[in-house]
XYZ file of C-alpha atoms in Angstrom:
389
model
C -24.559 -39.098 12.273
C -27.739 -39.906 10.390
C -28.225 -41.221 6.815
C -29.618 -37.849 6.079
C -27.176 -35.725 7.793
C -24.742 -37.956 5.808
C -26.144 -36.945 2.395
C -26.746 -33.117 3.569
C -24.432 -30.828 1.539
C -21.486 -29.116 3.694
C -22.567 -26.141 5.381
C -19.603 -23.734 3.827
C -21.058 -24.978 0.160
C -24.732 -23.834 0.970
C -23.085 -20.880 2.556
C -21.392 -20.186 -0.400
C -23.942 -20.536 -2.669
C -26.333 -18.330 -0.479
C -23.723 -15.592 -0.545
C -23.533 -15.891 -4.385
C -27.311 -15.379 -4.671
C -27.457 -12.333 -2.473
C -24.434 -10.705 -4.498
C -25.718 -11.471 -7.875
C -29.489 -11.094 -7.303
C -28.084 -7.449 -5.806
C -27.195 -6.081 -9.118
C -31.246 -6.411 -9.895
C -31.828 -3.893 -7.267
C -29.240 -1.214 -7.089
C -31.358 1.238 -9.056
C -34.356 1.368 -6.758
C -32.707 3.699 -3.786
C -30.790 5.520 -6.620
C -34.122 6.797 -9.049
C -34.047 10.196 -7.250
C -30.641 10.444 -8.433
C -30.765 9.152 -12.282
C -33.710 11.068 -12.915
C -31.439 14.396 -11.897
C -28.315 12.672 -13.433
C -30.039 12.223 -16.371
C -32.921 14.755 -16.566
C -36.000 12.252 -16.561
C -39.508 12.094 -14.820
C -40.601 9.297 -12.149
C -41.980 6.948 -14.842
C -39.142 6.872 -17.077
C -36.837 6.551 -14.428
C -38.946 3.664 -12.772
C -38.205 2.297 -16.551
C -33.927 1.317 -15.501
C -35.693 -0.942 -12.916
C -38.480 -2.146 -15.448
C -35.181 -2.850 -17.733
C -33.833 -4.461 -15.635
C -36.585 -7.270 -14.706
C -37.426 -7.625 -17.934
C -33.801 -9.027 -19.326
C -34.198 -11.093 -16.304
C -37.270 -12.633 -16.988
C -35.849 -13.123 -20.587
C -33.155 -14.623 -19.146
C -35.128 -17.006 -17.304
C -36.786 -18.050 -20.205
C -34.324 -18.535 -22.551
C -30.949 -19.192 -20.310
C -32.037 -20.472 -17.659
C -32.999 -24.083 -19.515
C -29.281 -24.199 -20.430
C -28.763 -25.574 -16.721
C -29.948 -29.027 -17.915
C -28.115 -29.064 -21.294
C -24.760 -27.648 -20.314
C -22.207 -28.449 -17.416
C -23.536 -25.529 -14.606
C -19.988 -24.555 -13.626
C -19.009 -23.042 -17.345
C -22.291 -21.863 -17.701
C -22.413 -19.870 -14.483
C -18.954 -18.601 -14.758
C -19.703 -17.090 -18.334
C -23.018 -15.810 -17.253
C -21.463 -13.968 -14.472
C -18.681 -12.620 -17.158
C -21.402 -11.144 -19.018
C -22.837 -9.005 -16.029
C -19.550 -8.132 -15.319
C -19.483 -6.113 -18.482
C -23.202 -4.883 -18.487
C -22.629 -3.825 -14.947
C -19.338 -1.517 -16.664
C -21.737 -0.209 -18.870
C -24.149 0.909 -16.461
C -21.715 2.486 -14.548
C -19.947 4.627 -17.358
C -23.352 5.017 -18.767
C -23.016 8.256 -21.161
C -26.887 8.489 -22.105
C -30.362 7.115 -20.434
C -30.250 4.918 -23.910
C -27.568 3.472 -22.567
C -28.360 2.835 -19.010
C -31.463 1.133 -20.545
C -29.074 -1.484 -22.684
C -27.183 -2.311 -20.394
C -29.799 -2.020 -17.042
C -31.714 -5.101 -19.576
C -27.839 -6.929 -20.091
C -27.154 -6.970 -16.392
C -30.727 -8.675 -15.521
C -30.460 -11.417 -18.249
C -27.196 -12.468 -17.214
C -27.830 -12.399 -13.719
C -30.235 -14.939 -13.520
C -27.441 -17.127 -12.883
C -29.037 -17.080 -9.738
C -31.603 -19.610 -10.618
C -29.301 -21.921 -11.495
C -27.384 -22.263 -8.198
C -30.915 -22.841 -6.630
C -31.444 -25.628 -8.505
C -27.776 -27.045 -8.303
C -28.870 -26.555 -4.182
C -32.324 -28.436 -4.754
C -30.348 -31.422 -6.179
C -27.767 -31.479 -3.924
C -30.165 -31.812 -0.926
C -31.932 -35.045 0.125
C -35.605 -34.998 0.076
C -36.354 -34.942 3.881
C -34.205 -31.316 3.745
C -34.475 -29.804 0.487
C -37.012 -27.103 1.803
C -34.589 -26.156 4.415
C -31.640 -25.936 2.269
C -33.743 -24.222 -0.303
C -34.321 -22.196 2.149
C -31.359 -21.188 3.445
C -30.405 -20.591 0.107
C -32.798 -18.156 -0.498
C -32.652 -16.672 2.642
C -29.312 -15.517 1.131
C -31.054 -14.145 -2.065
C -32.924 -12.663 -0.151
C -30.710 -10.755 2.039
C -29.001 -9.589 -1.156
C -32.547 -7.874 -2.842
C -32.916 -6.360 0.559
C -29.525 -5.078 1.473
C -28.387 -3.864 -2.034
C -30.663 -0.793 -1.368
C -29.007 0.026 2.000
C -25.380 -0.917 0.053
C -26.453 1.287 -3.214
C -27.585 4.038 -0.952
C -24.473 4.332 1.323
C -22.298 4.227 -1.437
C -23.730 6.715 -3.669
C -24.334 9.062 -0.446
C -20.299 8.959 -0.209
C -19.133 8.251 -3.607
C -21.537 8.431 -6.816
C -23.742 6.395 -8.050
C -21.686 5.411 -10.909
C -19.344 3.379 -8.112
C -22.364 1.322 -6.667
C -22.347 -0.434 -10.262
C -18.775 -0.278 -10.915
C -17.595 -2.180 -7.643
C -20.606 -4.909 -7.965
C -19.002 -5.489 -11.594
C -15.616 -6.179 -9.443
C -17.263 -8.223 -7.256
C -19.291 -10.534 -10.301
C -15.735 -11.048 -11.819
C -14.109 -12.090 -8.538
C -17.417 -14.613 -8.091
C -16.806 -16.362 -11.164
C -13.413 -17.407 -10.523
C -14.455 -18.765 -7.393
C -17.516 -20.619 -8.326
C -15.694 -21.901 -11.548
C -13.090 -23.840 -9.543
C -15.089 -24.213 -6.315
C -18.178 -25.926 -7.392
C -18.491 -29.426 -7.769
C -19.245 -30.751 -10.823
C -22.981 -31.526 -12.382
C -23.664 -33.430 -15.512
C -25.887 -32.167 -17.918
C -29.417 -34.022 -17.559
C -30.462 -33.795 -20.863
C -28.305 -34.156 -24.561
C -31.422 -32.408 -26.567
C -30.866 -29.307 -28.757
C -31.127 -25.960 -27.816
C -34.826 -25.057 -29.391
C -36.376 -28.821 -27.931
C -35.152 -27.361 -24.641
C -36.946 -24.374 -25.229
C -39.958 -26.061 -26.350
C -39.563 -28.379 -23.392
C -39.797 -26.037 -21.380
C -42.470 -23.937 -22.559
C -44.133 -27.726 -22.022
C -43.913 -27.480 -18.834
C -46.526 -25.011 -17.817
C -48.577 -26.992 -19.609
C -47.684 -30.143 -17.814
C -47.945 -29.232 -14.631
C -50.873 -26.873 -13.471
C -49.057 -26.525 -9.720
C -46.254 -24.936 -11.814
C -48.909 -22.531 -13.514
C -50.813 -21.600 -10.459
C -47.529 -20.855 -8.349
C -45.801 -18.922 -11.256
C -49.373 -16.259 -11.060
C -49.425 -16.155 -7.366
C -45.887 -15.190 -7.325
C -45.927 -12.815 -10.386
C -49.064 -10.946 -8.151
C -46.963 -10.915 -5.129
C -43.829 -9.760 -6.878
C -45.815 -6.908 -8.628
C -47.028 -5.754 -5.400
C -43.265 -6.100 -3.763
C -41.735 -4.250 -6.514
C -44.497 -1.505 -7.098
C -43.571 -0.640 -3.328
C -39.951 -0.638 -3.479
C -39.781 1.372 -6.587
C -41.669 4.232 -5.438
C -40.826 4.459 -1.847
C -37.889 6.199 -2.597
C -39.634 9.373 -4.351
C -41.714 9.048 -1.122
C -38.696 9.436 1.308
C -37.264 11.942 -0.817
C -40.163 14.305 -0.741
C -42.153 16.271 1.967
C -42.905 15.679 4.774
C -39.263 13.265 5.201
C -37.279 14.858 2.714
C -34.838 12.080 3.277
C -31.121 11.566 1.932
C -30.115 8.978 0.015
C -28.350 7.488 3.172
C -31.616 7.784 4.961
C -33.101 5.852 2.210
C -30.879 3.152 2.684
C -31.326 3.048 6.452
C -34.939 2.661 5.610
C -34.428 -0.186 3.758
C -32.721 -2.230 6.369
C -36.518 -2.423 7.935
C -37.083 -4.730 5.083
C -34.117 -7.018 5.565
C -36.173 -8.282 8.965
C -38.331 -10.187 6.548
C -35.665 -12.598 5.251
C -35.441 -13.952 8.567
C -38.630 -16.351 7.396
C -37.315 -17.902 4.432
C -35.884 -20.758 6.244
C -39.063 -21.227 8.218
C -41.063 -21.099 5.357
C -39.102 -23.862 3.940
C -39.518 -26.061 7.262
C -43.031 -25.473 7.396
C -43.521 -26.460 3.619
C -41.616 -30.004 4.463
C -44.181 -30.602 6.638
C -46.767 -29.713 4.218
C -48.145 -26.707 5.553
C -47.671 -24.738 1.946
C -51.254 -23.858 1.402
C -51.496 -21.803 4.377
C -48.363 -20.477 4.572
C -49.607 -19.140 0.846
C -53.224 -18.138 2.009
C -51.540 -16.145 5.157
C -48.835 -14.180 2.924
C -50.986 -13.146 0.565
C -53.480 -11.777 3.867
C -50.318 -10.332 5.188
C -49.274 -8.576 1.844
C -53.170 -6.957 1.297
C -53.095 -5.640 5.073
C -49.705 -4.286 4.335
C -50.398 -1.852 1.930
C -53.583 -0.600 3.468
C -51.146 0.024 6.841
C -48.811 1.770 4.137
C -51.648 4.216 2.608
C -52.370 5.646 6.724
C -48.844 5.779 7.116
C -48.394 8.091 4.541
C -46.695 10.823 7.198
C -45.443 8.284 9.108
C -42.009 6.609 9.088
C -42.779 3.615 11.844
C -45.760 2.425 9.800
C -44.477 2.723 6.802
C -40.979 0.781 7.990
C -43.974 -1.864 9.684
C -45.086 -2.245 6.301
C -41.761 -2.999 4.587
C -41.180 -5.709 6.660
C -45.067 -7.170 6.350
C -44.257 -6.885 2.751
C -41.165 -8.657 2.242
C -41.904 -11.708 5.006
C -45.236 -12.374 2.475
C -43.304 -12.384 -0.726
C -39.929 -14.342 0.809
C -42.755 -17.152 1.974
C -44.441 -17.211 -1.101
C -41.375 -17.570 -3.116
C -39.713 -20.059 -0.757
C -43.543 -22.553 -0.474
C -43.185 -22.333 -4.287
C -40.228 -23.121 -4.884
C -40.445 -26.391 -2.820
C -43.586 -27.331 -4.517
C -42.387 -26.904 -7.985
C -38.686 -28.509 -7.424
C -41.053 -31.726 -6.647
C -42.647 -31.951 -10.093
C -39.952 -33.379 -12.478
C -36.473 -33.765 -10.451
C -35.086 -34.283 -14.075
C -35.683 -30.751 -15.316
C -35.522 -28.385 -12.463
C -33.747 -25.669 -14.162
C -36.541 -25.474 -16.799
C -39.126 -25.493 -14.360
C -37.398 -22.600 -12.164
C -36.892 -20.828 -15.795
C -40.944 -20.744 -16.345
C -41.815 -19.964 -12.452
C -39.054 -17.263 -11.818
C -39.540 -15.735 -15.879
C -43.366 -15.840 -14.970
C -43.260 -14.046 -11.321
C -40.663 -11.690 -12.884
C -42.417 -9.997 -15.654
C -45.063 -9.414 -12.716
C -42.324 -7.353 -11.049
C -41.202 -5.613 -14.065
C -45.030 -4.775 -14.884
C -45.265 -3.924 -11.505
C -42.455 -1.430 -11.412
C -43.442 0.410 -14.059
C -47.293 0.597 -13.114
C -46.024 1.714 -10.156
C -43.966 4.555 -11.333
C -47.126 5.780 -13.467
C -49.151 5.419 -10.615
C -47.324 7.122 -8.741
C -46.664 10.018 -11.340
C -50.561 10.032 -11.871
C -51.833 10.042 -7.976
C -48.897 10.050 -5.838
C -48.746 7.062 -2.886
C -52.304 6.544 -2.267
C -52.476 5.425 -6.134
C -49.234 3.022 -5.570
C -51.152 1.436 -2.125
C -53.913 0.919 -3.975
C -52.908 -0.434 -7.177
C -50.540 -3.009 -4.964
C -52.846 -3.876 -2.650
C -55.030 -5.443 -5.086
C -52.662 -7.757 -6.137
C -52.119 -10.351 -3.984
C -56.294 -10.061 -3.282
C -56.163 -11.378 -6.723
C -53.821 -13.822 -5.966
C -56.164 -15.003 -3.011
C -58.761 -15.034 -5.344
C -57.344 -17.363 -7.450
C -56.290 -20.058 -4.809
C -59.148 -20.084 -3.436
C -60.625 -20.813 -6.964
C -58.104 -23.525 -7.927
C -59.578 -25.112 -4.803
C -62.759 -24.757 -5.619
């Protein structure tokens, strides 16, 4: 055995910590199948029900920015276990939701807490030698991943035979089951910092200004993500309407086209050990543009639009896994506040995204959605090439 296989963390603990991504990252994406169905349950238009998923990013980006930093201050296994207490609850309160009011509250409780997420990546960056950490980043991810992809097909099947109530009900089940198991599964890691509560915030808000590759990767992602989440908002009103007139299981079969993309994640993070990131970046964000315009012919057409999905998803899973390696290589002592600005960043582009989405599609229907998105990571491709310049 080598010195690095030696110092490579067991396969069941990466395994486990992929599968606790995918489940928790999950509860982000539950709504997006199921807007057909609040906006009847609840008697809303397309933009204000595109607003539960807007919620929902948006107390996840908060929760990036201002829990996320705790992962250097506090011991992660306490902190994780609480965090996933708390979307527990929100998750019961989206599920019993009596009003949209509430469904709002508690959409914006369940993302804050559930960036728990982006602490286990971290805990996975540090547990990895260098020569690895992309792939076990990776792999990591690649579990995220899977969970943002399949909780459509999940939320879909489940509120085809039950309600839609139940899809948020069970995942609350599942956060509390998770925290047991990570609280007395984990292995331990120290705090890396003893400073108070609003230095770490500061701190961290230093960090973007420290570190212009952590700027630059934070805006190509938040482009990417808007694009990604404009298009998984809306395609469900798509699928829904004439000419597929879909049901909300055929929604979720739909979405499995997606779930081909995660298969790149742990390629990406190969490739970006071996310092291929910039292209990987400059291809994805090709990848994404030509996506969308495939997605505006494909308008009456299942098989392109299903093409698209998966064009879509292997850009942004690359993107996000080539950052993620390039950041974690900054400042090894303050990972967790370095994810907290890069993941906050890239996630207020998907919650901006979501909603601009929704109006755009309210306003001019899927050629409007195509259009706005495929800008986006043009812009991004813009501004790589100008940081090169």
């Amino acid at each position: 055995m080598t010195e690095t296989e030696q110092k490579a963390p067991p396969g069941w603990l990466v395994l486990l910590l992929a599968v606790s991504c995918g489940l928790t990252v999950a509860n982000l994406y539950y709504a997006q199948p199921l807007l057909a169905e609040l906006r009847q349950a609840f008697g809303v238009g397309e933009a204000a029900a595109g607003g539960v998923v807007t919620a929902t990013q948006l107390g996840y980006a908060a929760g990036m920015l201002l829990l996320v930093p705790l992962g250097d201050r506090l011991e992660n296994r306490g902190l994780v276990a609480t965090l996933l207490a708390v979307a527990c609850a929100g998750l019961v309160g989206t599920g019993i939701a009596p009003g949209f009011a509430v469904l709002l509250f508690a959409s914006l409780v369940v993302g804050a807490a559930s960036v728990v997420v982006q602490i286990l990546i971290p805990f996975a960056a540090d547990l990895s030698p260098d020569a690895i950490r992309g792939r076990i980043v990776g792999r990591v991810v690649s579990g995220l991943l899977f969970g943002i992809l399949l909780s459509r097909v999940v939320a879909s099947l489940l509120a085809e035979v039950t309600s839609w109530r139940v899809v948020f009900l069970i995942s609350a089940g599942a956060m509390a089951a998770l925290a047991l198991v990570l609280r007395f599964i984990l292995p331990p890691r120290a705090p890396k910092t003893d400073v108070r509560y609003g230095e770490l915030l500061r701190s961290t808000f230093a960090m973007a200004r420290k570190h212009p590759p952590l700027r630059h990767r934070a805006l190509y992602q938040s482009a990417m993500f808007g694009a990604f989440s404009a298009f998984w908002t809306t395609i469900a009103f798509v699928l829904t309407a004439p000419p597929f007139n879909y049901s909300q299981l055929g929604v979720g079969l739909f979405a499995l086209a997606g779930a081909a993309g995660a298969a790149v994640a742990p390629l990406a993070g190969r490739w970006s050990d071996h310092g291929h990131g910039r292209q990987l970046t400059a291809g994805a964000f090709v990848l994404c543009a030509a996506a969308f315009a495939l997605a505006g012919f494909g308008a009456h057409s299942v098989i392109l639009l299903a093409i698209a999905a998966i064009a879509v998803d292997t850009a942004v899973q690359t993107t996000l896994v080539v950052g993620q390696h390039t950041i974690y290589q900054l400042d090894p002592s303050a990972r967790a506040r370095i994810n907290s600005v890069y993941l906050g960043t890239f996630f207020i582009g998907g919650a901006i995204g979501s909603q601009a989405g929704s109006i755009a599609y309210h306003l001019g229907g899927w050629t409007a959605v195509v259009v706005f998105a495929g800008v986006l990571p043009l812009l991004g491709l813009a501004g790589m090439a100008r940081t090169r310049a």
